[in-house]
Structures are given as structure tokens and as C-alpha cells.
PDB file of C-alpha atoms in Angstrom:
ATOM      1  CA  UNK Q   9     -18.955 -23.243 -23.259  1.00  0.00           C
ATOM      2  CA  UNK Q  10     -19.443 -19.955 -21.991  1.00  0.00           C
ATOM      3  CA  UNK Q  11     -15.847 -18.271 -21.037  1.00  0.00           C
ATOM      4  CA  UNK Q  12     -14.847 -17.400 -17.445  1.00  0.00           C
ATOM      5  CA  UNK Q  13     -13.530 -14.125 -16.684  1.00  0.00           C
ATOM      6  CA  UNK Q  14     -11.005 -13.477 -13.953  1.00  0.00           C
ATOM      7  CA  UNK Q  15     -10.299  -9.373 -13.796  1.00  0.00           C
ATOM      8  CA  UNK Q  16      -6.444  -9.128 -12.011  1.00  0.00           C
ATOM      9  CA  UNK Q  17      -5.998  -5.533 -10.672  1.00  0.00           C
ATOM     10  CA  UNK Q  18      -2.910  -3.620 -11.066  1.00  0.00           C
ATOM     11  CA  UNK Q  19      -0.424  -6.845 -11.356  1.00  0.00           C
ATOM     12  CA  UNK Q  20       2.413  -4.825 -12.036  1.00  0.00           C
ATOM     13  CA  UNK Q  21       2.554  -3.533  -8.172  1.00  0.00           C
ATOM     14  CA  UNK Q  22       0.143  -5.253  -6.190  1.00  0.00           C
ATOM     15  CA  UNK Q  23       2.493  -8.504  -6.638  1.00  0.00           C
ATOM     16  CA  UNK Q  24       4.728  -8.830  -3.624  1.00  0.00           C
ATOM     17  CA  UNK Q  25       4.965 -12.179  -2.376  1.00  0.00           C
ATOM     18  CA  UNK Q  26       4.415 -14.997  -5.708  1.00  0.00           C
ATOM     19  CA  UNK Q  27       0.475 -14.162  -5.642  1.00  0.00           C
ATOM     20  CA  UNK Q  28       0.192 -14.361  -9.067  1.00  0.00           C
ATOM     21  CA  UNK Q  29       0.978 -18.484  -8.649  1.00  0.00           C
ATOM     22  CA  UNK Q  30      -3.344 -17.884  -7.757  1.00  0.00           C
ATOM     23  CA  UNK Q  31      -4.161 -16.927 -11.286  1.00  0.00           C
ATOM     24  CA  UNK Q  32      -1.990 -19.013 -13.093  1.00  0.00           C
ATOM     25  CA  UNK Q  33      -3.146 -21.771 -11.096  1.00  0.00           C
ATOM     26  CA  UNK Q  34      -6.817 -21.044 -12.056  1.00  0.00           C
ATOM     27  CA  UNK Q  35      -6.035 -20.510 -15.488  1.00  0.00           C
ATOM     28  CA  UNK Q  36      -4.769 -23.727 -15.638  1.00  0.00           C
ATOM     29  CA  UNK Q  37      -7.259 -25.203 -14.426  1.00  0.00           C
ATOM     30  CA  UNK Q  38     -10.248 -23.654 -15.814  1.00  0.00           C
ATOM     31  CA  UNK Q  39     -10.649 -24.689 -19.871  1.00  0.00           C
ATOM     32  CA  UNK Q  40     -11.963 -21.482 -21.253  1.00  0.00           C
ATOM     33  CA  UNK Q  41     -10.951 -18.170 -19.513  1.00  0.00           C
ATOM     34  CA  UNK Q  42      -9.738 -15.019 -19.977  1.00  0.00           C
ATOM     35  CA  UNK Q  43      -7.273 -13.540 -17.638  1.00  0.00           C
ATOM     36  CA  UNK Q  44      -8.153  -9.687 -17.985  1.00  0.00           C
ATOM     37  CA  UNK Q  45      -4.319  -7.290 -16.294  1.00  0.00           C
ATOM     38  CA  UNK Q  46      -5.592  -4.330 -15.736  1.00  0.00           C
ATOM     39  CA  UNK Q  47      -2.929  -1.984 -15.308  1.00  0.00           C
ATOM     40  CA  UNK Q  48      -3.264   1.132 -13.142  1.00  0.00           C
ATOM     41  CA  UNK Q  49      -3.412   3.169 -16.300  1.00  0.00           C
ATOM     42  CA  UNK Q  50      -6.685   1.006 -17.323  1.00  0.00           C
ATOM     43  CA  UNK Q  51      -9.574   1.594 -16.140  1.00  0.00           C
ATOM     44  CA  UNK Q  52     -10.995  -1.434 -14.445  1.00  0.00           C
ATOM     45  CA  UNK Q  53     -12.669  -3.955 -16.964  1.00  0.00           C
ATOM     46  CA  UNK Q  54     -15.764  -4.713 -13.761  1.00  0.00           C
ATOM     47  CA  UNK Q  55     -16.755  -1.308 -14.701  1.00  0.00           C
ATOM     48  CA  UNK Q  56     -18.356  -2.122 -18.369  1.00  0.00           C
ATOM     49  CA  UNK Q  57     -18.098  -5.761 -18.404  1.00  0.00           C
ATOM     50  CA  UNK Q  58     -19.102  -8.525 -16.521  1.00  0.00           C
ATOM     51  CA  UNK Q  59     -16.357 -10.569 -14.887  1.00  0.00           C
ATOM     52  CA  UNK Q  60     -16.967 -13.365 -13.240  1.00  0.00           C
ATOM     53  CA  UNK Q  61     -14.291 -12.686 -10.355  1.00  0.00           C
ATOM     54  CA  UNK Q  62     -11.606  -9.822  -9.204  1.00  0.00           C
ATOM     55  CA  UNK Q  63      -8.254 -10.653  -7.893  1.00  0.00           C
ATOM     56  CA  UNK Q  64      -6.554  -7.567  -5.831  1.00  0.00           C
ATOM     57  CA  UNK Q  65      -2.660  -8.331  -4.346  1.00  0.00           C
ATOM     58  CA  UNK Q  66      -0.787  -7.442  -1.311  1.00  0.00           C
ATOM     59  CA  UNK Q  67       0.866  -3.580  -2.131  1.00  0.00           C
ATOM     60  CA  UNK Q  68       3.154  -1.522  -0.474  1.00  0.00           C
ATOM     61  CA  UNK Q  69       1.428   1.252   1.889  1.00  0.00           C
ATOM     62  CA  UNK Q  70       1.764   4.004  -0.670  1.00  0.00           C
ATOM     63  CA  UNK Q  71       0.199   1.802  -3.603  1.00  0.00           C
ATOM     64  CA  UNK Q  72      -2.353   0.950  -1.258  1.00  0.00           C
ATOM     65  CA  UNK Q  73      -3.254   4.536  -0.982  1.00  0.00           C
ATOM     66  CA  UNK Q  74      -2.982   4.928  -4.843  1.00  0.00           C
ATOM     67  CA  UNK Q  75      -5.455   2.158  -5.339  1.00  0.00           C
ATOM     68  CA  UNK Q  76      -7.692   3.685  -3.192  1.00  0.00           C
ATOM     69  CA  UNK Q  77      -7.889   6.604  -4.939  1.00  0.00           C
ATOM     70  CA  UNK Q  78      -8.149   4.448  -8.787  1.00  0.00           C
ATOM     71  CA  UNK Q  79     -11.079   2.891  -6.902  1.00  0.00           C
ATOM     72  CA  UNK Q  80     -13.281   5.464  -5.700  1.00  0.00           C
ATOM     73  CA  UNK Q  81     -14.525   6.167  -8.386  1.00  0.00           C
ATOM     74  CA  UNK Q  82     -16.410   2.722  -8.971  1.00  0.00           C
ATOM     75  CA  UNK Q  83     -17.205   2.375  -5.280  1.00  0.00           C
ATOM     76  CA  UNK Q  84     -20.552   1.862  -5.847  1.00  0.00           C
ATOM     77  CA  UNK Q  85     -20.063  -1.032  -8.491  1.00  0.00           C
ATOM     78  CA  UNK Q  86     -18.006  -2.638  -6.811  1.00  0.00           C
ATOM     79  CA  UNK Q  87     -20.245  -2.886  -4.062  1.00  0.00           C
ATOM     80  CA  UNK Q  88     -23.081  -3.593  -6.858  1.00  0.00           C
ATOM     81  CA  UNK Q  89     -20.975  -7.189  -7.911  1.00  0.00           C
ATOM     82  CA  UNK Q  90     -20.614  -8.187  -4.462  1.00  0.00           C
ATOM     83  CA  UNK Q  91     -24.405  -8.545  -3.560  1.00  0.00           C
ATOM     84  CA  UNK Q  92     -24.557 -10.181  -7.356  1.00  0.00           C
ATOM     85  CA  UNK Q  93     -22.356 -12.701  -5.570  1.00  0.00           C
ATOM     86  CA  UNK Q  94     -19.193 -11.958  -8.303  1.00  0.00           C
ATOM     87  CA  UNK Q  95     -16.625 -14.173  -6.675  1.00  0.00           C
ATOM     88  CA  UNK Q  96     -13.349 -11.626  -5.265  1.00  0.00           C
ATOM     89  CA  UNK Q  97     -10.238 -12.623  -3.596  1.00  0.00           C
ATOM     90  CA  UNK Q  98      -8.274  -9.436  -1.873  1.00  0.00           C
ATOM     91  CA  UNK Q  99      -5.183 -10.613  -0.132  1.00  0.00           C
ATOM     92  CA  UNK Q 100      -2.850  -9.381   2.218  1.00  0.00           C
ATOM     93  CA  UNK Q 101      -3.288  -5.408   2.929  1.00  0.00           C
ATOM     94  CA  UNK Q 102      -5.193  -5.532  -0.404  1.00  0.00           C
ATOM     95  CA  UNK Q 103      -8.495  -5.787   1.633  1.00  0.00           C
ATOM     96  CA  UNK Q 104      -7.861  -3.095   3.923  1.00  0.00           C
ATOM     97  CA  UNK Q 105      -8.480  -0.765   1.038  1.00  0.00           C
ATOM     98  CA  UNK Q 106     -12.566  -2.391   2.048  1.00  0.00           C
ATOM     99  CA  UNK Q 107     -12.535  -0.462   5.317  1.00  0.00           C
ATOM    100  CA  UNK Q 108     -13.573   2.947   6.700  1.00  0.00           C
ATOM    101  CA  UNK Q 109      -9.858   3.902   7.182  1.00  0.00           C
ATOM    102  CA  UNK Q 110      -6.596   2.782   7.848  1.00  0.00           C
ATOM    103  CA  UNK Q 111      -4.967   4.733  10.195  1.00  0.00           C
ATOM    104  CA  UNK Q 112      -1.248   5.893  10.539  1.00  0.00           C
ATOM    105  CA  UNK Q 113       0.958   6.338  13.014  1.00  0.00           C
ATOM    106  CA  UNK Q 114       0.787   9.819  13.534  1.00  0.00           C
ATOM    107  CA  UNK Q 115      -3.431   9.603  13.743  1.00  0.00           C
ATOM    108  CA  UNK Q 116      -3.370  10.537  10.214  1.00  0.00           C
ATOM    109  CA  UNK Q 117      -6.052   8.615   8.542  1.00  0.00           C
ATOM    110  CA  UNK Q 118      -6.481   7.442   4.593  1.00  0.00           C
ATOM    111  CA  UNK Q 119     -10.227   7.309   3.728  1.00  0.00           C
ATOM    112  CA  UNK Q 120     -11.212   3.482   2.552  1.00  0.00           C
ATOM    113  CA  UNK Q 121     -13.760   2.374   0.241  1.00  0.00           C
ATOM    114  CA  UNK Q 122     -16.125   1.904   3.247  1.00  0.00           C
ATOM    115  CA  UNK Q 123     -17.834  -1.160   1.982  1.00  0.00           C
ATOM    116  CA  UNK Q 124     -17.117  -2.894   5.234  1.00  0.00           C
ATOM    117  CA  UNK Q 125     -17.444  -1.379   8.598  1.00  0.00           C
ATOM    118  CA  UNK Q 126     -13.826  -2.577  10.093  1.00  0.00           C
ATOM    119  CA  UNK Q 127     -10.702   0.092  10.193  1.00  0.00           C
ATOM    120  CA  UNK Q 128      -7.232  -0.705   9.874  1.00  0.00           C
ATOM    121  CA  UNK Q 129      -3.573   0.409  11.592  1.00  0.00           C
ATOM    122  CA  UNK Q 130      -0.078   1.085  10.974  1.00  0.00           C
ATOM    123  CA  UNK Q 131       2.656   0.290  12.993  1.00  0.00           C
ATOM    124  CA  UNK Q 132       5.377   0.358  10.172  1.00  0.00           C
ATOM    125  CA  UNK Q 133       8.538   0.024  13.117  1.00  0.00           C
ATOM    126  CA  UNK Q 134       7.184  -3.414  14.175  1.00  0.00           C
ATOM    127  CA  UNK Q 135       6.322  -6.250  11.178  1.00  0.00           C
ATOM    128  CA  UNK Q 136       3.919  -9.325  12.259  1.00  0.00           C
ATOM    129  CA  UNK Q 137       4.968 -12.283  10.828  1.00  0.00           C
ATOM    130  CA  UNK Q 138       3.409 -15.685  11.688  1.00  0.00           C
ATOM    131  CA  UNK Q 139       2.159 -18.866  10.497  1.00  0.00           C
ATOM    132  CA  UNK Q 140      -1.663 -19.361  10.231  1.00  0.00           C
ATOM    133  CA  UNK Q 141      -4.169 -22.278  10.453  1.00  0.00           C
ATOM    134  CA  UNK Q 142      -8.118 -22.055  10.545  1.00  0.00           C
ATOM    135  CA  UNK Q 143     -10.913 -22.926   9.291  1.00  0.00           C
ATOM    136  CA  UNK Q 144     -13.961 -22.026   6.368  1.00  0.00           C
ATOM    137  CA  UNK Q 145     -17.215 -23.490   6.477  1.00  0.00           C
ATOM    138  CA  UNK Q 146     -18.005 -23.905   2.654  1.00  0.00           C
ATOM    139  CA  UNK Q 147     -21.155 -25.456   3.175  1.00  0.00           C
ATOM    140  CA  UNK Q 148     -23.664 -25.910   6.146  1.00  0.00           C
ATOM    141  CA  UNK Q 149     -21.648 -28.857   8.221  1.00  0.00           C
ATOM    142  CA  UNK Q 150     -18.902 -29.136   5.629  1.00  0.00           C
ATOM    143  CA  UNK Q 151     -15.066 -26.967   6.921  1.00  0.00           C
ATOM    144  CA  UNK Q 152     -12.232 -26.994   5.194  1.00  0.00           C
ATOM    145  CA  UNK Q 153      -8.739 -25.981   6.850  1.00  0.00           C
ATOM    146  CA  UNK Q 154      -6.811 -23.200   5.529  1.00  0.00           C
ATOM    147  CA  UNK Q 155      -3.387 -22.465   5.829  1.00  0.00           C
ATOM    148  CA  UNK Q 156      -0.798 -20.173   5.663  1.00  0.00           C
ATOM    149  CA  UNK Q 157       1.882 -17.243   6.266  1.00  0.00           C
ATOM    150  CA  UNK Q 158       1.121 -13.738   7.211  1.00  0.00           C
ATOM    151  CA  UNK Q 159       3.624 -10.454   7.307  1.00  0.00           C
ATOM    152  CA  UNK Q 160       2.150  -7.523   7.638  1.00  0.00           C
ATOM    153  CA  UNK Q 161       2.808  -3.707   9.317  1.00  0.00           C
ATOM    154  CA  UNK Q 162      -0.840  -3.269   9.659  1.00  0.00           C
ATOM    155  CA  UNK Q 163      -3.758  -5.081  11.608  1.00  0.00           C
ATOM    156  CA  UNK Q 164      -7.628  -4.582  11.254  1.00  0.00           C
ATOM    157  CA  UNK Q 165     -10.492  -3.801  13.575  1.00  0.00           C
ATOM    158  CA  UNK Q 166     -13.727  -4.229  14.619  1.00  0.00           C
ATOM    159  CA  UNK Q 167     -16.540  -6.627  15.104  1.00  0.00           C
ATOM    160  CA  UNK Q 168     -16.021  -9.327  11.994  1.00  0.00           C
ATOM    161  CA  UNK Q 169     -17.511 -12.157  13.269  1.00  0.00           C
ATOM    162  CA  UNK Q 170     -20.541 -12.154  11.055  1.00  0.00           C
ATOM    163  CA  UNK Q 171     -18.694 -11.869   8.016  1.00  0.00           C
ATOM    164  CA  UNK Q 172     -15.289 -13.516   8.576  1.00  0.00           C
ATOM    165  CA  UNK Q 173     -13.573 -15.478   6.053  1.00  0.00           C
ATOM    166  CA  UNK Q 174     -11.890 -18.101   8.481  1.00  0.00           C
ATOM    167  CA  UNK Q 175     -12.033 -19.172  12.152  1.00  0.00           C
ATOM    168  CA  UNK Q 176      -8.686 -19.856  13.759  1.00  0.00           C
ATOM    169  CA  UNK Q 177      -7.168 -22.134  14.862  1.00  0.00           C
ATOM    170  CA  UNK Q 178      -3.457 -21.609  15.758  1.00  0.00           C
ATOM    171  CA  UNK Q 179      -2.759 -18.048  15.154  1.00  0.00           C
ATOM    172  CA  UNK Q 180      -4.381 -14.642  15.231  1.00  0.00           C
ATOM    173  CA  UNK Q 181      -7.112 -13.382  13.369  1.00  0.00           C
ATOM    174  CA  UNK Q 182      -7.637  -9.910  11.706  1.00  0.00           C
ATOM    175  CA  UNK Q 183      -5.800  -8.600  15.225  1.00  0.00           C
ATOM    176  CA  UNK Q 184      -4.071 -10.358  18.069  1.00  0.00           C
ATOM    177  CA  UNK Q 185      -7.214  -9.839  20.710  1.00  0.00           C
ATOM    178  CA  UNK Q 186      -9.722 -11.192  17.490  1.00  0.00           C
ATOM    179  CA  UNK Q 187      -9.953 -15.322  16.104  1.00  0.00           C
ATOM    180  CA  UNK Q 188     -12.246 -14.514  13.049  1.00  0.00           C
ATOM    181  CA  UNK Q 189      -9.457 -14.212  10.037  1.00  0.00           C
ATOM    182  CA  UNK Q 190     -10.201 -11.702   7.062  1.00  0.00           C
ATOM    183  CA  UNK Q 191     -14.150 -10.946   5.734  1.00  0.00           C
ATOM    184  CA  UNK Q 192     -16.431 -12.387   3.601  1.00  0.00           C
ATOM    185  CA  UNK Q 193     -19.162 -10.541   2.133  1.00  0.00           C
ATOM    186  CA  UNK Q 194     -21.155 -12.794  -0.339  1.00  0.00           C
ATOM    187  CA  UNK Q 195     -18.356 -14.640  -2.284  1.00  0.00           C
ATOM    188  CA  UNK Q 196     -15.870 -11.536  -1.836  1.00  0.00           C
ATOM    189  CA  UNK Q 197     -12.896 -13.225  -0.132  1.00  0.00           C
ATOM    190  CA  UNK Q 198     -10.351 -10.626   2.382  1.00  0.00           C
ATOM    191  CA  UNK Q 199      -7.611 -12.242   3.962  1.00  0.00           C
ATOM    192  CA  UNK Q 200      -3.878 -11.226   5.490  1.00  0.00           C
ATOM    193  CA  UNK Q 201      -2.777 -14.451   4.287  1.00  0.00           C
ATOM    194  CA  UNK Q 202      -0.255 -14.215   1.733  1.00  0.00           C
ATOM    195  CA  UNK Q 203       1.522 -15.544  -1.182  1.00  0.00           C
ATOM    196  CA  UNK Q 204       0.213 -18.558  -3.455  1.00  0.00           C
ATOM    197  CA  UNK Q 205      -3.093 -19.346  -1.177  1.00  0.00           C
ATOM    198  CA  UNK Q 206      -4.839 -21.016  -3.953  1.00  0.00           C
ATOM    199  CA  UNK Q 207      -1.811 -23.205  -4.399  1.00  0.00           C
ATOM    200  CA  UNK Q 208      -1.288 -23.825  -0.736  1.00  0.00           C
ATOM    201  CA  UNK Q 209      -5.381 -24.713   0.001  1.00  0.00           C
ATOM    202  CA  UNK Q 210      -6.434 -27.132  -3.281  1.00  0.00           C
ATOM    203  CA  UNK Q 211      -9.862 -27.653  -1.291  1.00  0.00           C
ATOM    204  CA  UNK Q 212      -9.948 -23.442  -1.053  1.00  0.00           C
ATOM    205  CA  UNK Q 213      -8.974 -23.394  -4.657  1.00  0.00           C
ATOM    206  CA  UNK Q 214     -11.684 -26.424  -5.877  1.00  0.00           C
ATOM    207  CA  UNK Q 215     -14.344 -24.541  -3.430  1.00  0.00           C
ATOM    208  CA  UNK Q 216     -13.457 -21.431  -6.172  1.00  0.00           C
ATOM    209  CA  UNK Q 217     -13.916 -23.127  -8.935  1.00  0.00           C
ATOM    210  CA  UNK Q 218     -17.370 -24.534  -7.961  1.00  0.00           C
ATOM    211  CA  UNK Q 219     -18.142 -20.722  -7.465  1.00  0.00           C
ATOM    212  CA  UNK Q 220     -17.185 -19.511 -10.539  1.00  0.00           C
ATOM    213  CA  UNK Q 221     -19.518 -22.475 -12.023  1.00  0.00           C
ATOM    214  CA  UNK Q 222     -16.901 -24.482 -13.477  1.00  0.00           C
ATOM    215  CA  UNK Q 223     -15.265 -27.947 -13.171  1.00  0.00           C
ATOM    216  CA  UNK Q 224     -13.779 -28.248 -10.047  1.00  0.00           C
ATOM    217  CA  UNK Q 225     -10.720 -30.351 -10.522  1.00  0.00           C
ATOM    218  CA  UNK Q 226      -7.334 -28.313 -10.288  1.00  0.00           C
ATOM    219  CA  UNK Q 227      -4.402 -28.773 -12.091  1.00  0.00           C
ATOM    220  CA  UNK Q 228      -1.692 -30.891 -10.948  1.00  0.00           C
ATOM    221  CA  UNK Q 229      -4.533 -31.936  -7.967  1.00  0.00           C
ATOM    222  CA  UNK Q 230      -2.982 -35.351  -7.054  1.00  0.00           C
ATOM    223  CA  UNK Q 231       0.073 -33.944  -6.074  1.00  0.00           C
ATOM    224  CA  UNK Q 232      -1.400 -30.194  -4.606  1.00  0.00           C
ATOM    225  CA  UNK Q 233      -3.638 -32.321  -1.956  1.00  0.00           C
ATOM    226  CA  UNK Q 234      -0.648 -34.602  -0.770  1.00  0.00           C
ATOM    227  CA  UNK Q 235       1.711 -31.467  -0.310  1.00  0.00           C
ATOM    228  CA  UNK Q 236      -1.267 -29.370   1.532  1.00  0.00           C
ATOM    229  CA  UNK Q 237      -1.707 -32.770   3.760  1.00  0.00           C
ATOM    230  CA  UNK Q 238       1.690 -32.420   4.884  1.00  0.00           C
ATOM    231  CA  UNK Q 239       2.245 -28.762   5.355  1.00  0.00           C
ATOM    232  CA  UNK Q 240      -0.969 -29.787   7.432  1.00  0.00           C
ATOM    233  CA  UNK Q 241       0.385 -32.003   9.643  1.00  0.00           C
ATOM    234  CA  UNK Q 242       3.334 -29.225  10.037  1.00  0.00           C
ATOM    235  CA  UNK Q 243       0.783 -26.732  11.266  1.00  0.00           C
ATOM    236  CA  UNK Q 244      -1.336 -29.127  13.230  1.00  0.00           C
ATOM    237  CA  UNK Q 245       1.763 -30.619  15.077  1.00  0.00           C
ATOM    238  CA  UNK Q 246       1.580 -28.577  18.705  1.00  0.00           C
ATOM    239  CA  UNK Q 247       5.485 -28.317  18.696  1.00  0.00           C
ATOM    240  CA  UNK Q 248       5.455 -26.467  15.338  1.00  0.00           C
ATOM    241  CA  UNK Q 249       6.296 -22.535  16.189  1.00  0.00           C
ATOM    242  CA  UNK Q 250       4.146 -20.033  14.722  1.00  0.00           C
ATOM    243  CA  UNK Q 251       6.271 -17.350  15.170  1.00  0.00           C
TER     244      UNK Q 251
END
């Protein structure tokens, strides 16, 4: 059986909130894969090899610049494996690094990879944090709900709505005034939502596996769908507060 590779960039700081939970919950469920940490003194395995997907973190601001700059340099691959369809999951502020710019408070701006024409803003004296529900369309008449929790400083802009990752539900999308959540571009996944996604969505998580051409059937998947049906019913209830 061939062996899956999942590429997870710089683990050692883009790791704020239990995301990892997402890679060890694919490596236990996928038989044969590699789980390739690059570290930001590595240069990224995608580069020579071919991985079969790319996990980036949420980061602080100033390792979001860093990675920026480690990325650069392999703009143009990157952008190569996403019209191959390589699957990619950025999340948090880990997909801003995607845009044109994120811009700081001052007007200052930090030049993005500029694979996706949205922008992105700081307002580090007032954190967002809210509960999210929505909605993916994983095949043509087939959605899946997605859940989750954002907290974030920043907030993204522009017109996503032909390559959003999730329509909303309860919530706010990639901005308050905007109900498309996150981008996708082929099979590369952006979202603000944060933490253990994979872990919280087993139909998100089984819809990854079937792109990475494996077995879809996740580990511990009995008891994963009964605790995402009741977190459901949390988020669904109207008297549930989001904020």
C-alpha cells in the first residue's frame, strides 16, 4: 500500500491552541503514513517531495511574519500543489499568510504570499472570540455542518464567496459584515476556526481522508460522531450564546 504523506509546518510555534490533536488524529487513523515536522530550520519537505497534504497552525503575529518570509521562497510551488489538488489545511491566522497583505494598525502592511486575492487586519487591543456553526458542501447536494471556536486579533477581507470553505450559519464569517467562513482553493482548506477541528467535525475529518485516497473510517469514530452530535445540538439550540 502506497504510504500517505502529511507535511506539518513549523510545529514547534505554529501550535497554540491543541491543533496538533488534527495530525495525531489522522495518523491514527490512516494505516501507512508518514508524519513529516518540519522545523523552521528545515526547509519544507513539498519542495523536493511529493506530499500528499500540508498542515500550517495558528502563530503568534510575529511568527506569522517569520513564516512568511520561510515561504516566499517556494511561493510558486506551493501554488503549483494546489491546482494538483494536494489536500492543505491552514488554520486560524495560519491562512492569512495566503493573502495580499495583512495590515497593521498603524497602516503598516506585511506582504502575503498573494495566492489569494483577500487582505487581512489587525486590531491587536480588541480579541474576537466566538463560537461558530456552518456549513461545507462536500459533494453536489451532500453538506456537512462544521463547528467550532474562533479567537482571533485579526479579520480578513474581500469578496470570498467563490472560494469559501464554509457558509454560516450562527456566527460570522471571514469578517463580521461577510457569511462565507475561510477559502478553499482546490482541496487547500483556510479557516479561523481553531483548535482540534478534525477532532471536533468526524464527517470534516472522514471527508479528508477520502481526499487523501484512503479508508475513510476514523479512529475512535463511534464515539467522535456521538460527541460532535451533541456539541451540535449545543450550537443549534437558539438560546446557546455565541459570544
Amino acid at each position: 500500500m502506497q504510504m500517505t504523506k502529511i507535511e506539518v509546518l513549523y510545529p514547534e510555534t505554529c501550535n497554540l491552541f491543541g491543533d496538533m490533536f488534527n495530525i495525531k488524529l489522522l495518523e491514527q487513523s490512516i494505516k501507512d503514513v508518514e508524519i513529516i515536522n518540519t522545523n523552521f530550520t528545515d526547509e519544507p519537505a513539498f519542495v523536493t517531495q511529493n506530499v500528499d497534504m500540508i498542515y500550517l497552525a495558528p502563530m503568534t503575529e510575529r511568527t506569522q511574519e517569520e513564516v512568511i518570509k520561510k515561504l516566499e521562497p517556494y511561493k510558486a510551488r506551493l501554488e503549483e500543489l494546489i491546482n494538483k489538488n494536494t489536500v492543505m489545511l491552514f488554520t486560524g491566522n495560519a491562512f492569512e499568510i495566503l493573502g495580499k497583505y495583512i495590515e497593521n494598525e498603524d497602516g503598516s502592511k506585511v506582504q502575503g504570499l498573494g495566492i489569494m486575492d483577500l487582505y487581512s487586519k489587525r486590531d491587536m487591543m480588541h480579541r474576537y472570540s466566538k463560537m461558530y456553526l456552518g456549513e461545507m458542501e462536500i459533494e453536489k447536494g451532500k453538506k456537512i455542518k462544521i463547528l467550532g471556536f474562533k479567537a482571533q486579533f485579526s479579520m480578513t477581507y474581500g469578496d470570498n464567496q467563490e472560494y469559501y470553505a464554509f457558509e454560516t450559519i450562527r456566527g460570522d464569517g471571514i469578517n463580521k459584515e461577510n457569511k462565507f467562513e475561510g477559502i478553499r482553493l482546490n482541496n487547500c482548506f483556510g479557516t479561523y476556526i481553531l483548535g482540534p477541528i478534525l477532532v471536533n467535525n468526524p464527517f470534516f475529518a472522514k471527508y479528508i481522508l477520502r481526499l487523501l485516497n484512503v479508508k475513510d473510517t476514523i479512529e475512535f469514530e463511534d464515539i467522535a460522531i456521538e460527541n460532535y452530535q451533541r456539541r451540535l445540538e449545543e450550537f443549534e439550540n437558539p438560546a446557546t450564546k455565541y459570544e
